[in-house]
Coordinates of C-alpha atoms in Angstrom, one line a residue:
X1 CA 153.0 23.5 89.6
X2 CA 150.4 26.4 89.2
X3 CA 150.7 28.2 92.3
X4 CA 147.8 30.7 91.4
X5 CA 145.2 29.4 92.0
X6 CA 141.9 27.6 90.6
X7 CA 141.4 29.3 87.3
X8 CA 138.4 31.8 87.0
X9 CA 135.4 30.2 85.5
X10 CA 133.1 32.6 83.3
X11 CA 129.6 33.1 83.9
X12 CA 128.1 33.8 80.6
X13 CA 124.9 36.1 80.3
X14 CA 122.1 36.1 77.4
X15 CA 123.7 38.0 74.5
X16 CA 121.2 41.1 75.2
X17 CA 122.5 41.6 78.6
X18 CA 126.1 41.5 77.9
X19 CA 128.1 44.8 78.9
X20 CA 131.8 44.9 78.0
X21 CA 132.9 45.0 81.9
X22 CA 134.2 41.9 83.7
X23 CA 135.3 41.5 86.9
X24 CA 136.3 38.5 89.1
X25 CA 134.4 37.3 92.0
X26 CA 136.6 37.3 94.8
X27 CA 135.2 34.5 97.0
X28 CA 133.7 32.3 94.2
X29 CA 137.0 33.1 91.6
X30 CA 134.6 33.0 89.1
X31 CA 134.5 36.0 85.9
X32 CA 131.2 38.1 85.9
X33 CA 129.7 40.1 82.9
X34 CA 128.1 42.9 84.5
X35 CA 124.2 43.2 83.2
X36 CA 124.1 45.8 80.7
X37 CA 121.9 47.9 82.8
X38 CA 124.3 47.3 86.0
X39 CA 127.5 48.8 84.2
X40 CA 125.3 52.0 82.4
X41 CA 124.1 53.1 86.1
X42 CA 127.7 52.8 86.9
X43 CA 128.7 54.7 83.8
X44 CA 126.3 57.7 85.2
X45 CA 128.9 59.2 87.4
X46 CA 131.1 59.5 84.2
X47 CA 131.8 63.2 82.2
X48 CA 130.8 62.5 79.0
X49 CA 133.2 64.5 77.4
X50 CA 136.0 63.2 77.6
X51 CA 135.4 59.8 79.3
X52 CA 132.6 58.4 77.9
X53 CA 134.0 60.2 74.4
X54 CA 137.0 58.2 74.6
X55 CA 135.7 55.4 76.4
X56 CA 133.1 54.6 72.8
X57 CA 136.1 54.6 71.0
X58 CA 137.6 51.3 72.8
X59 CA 135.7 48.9 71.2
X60 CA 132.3 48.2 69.0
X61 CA 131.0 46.3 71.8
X62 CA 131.4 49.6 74.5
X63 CA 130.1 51.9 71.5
X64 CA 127.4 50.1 71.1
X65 CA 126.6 49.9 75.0
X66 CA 126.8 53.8 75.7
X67 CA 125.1 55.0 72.8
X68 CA 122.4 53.0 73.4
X69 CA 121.6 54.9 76.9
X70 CA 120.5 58.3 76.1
X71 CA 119.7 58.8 79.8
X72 CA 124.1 59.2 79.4
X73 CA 124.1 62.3 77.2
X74 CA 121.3 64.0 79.1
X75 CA 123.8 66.1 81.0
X76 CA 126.9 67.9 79.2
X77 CA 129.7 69.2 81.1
X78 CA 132.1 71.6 79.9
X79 CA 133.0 73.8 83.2
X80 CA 136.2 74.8 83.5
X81 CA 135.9 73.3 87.1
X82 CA 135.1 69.7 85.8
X83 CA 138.4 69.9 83.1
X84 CA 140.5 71.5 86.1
X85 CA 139.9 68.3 88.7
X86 CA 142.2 66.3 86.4
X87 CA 145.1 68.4 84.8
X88 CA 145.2 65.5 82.0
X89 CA 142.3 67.3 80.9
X90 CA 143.0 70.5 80.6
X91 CA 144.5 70.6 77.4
X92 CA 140.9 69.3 75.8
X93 CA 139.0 72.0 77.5
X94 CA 141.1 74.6 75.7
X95 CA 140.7 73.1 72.3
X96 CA 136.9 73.6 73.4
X97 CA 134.6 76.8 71.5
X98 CA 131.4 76.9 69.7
X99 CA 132.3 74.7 66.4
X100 CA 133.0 71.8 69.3
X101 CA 130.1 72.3 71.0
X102 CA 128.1 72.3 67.9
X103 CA 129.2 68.8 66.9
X104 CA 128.3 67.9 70.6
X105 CA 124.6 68.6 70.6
X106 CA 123.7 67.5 66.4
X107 CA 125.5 64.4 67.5
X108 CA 125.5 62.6 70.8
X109 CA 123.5 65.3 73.1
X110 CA 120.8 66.0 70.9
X111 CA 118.1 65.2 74.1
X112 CA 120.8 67.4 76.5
X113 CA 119.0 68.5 79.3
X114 CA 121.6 70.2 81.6
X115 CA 124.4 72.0 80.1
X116 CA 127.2 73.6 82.1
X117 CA 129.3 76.0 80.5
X118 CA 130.9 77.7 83.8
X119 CA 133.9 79.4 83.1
X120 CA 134.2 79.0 79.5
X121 CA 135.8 81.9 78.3
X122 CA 134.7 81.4 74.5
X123 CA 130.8 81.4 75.4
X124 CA 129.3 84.3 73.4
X125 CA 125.7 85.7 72.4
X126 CA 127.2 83.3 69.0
X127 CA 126.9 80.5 71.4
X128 CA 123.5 81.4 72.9
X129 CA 121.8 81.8 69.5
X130 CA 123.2 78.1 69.1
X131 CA 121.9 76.5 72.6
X132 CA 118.4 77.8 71.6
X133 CA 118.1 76.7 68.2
X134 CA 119.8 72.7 69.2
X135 CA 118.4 72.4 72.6
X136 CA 114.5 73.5 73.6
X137 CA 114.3 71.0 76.0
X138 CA 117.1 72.2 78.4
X139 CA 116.0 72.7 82.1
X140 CA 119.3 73.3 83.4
X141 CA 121.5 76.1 82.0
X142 CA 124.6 77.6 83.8
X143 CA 126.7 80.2 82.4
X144 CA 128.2 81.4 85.2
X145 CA 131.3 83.3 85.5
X146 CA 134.3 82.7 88.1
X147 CA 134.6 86.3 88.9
X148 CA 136.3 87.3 85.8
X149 CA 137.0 84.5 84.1
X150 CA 134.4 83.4 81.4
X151 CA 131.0 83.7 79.6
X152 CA 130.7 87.4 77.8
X153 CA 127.1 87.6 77.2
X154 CA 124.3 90.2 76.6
X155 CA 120.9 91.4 76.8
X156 CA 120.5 90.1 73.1
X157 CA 122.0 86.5 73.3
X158 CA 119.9 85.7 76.0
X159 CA 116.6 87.1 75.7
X160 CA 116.8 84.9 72.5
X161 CA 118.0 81.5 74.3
X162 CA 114.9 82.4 77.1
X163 CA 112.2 83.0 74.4
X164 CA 113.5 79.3 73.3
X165 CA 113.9 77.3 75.9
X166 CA 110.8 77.2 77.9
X167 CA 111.7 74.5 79.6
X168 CA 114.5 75.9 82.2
X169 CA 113.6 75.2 85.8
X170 CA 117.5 76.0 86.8
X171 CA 119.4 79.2 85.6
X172 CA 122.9 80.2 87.2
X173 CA 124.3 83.8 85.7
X174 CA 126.6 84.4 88.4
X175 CA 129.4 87.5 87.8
X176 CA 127.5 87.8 84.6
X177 CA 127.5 91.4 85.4
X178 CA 126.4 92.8 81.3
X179 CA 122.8 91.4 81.8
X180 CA 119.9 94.0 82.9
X181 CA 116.7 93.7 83.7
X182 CA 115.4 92.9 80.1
X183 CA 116.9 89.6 80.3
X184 CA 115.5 88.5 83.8
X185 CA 111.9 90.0 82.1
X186 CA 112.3 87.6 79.3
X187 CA 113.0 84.6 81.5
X188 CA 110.0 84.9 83.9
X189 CA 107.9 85.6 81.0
X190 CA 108.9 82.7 79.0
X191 CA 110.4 80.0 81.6
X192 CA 107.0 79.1 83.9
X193 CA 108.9 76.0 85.4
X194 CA 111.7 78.1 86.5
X195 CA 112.5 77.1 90.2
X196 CA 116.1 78.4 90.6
X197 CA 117.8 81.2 89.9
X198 CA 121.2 82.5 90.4
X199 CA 121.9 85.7 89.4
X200 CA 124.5 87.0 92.3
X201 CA 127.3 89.5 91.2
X202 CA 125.1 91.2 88.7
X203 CA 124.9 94.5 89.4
X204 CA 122.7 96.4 86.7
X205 CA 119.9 94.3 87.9
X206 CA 117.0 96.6 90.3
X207 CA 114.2 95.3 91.6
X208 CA 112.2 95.2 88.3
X209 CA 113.6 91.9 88.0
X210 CA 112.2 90.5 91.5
X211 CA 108.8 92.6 90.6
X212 CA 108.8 90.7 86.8
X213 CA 109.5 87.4 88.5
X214 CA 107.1 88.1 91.4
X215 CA 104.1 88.8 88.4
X216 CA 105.3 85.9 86.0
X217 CA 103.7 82.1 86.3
X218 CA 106.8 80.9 87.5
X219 CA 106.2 83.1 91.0
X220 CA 104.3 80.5 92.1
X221 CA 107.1 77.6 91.8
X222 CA 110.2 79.5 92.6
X223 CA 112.1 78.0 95.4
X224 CA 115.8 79.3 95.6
X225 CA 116.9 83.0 94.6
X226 CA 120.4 84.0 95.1
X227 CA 121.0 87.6 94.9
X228 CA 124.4 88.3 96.8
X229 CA 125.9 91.6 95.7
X230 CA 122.9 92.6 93.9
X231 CA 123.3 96.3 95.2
X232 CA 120.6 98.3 93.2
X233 CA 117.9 95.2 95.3
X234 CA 115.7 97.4 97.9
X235 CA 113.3 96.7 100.3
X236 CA 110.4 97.1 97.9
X237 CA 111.6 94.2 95.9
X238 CA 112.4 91.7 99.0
X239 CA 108.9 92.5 100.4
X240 CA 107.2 92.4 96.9
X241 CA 108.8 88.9 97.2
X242 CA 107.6 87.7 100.7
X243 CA 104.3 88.3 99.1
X244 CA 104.9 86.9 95.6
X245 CA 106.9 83.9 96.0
X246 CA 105.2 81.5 98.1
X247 CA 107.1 78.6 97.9
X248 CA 110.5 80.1 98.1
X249 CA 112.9 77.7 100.3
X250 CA 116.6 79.7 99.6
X251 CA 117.3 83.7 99.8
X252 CA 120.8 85.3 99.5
X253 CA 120.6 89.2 99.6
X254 CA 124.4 89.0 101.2
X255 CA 126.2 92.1 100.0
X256 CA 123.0 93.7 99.2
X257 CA 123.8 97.1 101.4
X258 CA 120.0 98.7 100.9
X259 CA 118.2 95.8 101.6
X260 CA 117.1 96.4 105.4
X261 CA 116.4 93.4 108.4
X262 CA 112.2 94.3 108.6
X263 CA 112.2 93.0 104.8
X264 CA 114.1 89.6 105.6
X265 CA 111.7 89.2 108.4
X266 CA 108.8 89.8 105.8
X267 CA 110.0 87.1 104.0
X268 CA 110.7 84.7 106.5
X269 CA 107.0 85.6 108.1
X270 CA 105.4 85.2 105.0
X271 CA 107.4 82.0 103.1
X272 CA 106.7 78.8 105.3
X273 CA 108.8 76.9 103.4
X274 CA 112.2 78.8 103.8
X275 CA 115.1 77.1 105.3
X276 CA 118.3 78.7 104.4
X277 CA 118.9 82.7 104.3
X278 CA 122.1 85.1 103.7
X279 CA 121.9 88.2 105.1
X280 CA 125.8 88.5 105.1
X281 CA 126.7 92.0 104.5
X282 CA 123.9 93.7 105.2
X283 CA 124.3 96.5 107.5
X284 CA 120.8 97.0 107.8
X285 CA 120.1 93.6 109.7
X286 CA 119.3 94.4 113.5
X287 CA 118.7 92.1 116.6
X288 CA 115.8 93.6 116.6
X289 CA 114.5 92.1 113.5
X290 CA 115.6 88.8 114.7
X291 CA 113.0 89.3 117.1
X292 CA 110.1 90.1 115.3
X293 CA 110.9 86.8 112.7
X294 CA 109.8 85.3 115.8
X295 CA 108.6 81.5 115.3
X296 CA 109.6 81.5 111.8
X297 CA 113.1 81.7 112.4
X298 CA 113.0 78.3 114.1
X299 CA 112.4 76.5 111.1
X300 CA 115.1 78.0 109.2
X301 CA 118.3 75.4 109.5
X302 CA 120.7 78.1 108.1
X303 CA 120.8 81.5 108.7
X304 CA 124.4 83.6 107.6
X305 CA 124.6 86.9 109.4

């Protein structure tokens, strides 16, 4: 005697919104296709490379499926934190450079629009010249490094990928300590979406590269500057801010030893909208200026001291 129970009983879908996923209902015993569209929202919280990679490789019918979404290949990620959370992976992300990545975007990313290359040792100006010719739609770009662990970039490389990609509204540079002012010039000049910026750990900028932001288009949409160890950053730039970026919502000037309280409270007098500050660091913060923030300060949720 079958012991196992009333076999499952497949529910069949049009052919166009087949997917290659089936599960089994466990109160009706019955076999579901997932709907096409169902199973690609699913497949969003996937890394494309590997997973969806390998996963177009099972069969025509799942080939078929994910390259038929290019809303999936809108992001690529090839941190060295995303490889790291599963060690099976890590051998992949070391076969990884700029002949890889190539392939990547003339093939499958082609319409990429955030690309995270954290902590990839092999990233070069080579590999900067090649993000701006194959992707001038990118609005997210991050490049940082993990202290001293990867991208080793200049000036050159990315005053070229700015002049490119007009469309970045995101840009993290953190540790990338070679960059200057020239290349924060470039991407205020060219970048007049640009709404985030990460630049902490770079210490040859100076406050050129607040005033050049403060002047550009983008001045007016900025929300979120992170400046931690930033140590050449004055009080002329921070103030120069509270006056020239309106809508900022996120400040970090931890670390940033000649940047003094009265200039944070300039900000915070003069930028409605802020809600989180870092002041960690800064020697030059008094209770004093505290006080004079005044109403403003209640409508900041986090405030590091």
């Amino acid at each position: 005697p079958n012991h196992a129970g009333p076999r499952p009983r497949r529910v069949k879908l049009a052919k166009k919104e087949r997917s290659p996923f089936v599960y089994t209902n466990p109160v009706t015993h019955e076999m579901v296709i997932l709907p096409v569209g169902l199973a690609l929202k699913i497949l969003r919280y996937c890394v494309g490379v590997p997973t969806l990679l390998r996963l177009s490789m099972a069969s025509r019918s799942f080939r078929e499926m994910l390259f038929s979404s290019e809303r999936l290949w809108q992001k690529l990620e090839l941190s060295i934190v995303s490889f790291h959370n599963d060690p099976a992976y890590e051998p992949i992300f070391k076969l990884v450079d700029d002949r890889v990545l190539d392939n990547l975007l003339e093939d499958r990313y082609r319409h990429v629009l955030s690309l995270n290359l954290k902590g990839c040792v092999w990233v070069t100006d080579v590999t900067l010249h090649l993000i701006a010719g194959r992707c001038p739609g990118l609005t997210e770009l991050n490049l940082s490094r993990t202290v001293d662990i990867g991208p080793t970039i200049s000036d050159v490389g990315f005053i070229e990928l700015a002049s490119r990609c007009h469309k970045l509204t995101s840009v993290w540079l953190v540790w990338c300590s070679s960059l200057g002012d020239a290349s924060i010039a470039a991407l205020s000049q060219n970048c007049k979406q640009l709404k985030c910026l990460d630049v902490s750990g770079c210490h040859r900028l100076t406050d050129i590269s607040v005033n050049q932001l403060c002047d550009a288009e983008c001045s007016e949409e900025l929300e979120r500057l992170l400046l931690t160890s930033c140590d050449q950053i004055t009080d002329n730039a921070i103030e120069r801010l509270a006056i020239g970026a309106p809508s900022l919502v996120q400040l970090s000037v931890a670390g940033c030893s000649m940047v003094s309280g009265a200039a944070i409270a300039a900000v915070a007098i003069r930028c409605p909208r802020l809600i989180e500050v870092d002041v960690t660091s800064c020697p030059r913060m008094r209770d004093e200026h505290l006080v004079e923030m005044g109403d403003a300060l209640s409508t900041i949720k986090v405030f590091k001291l």
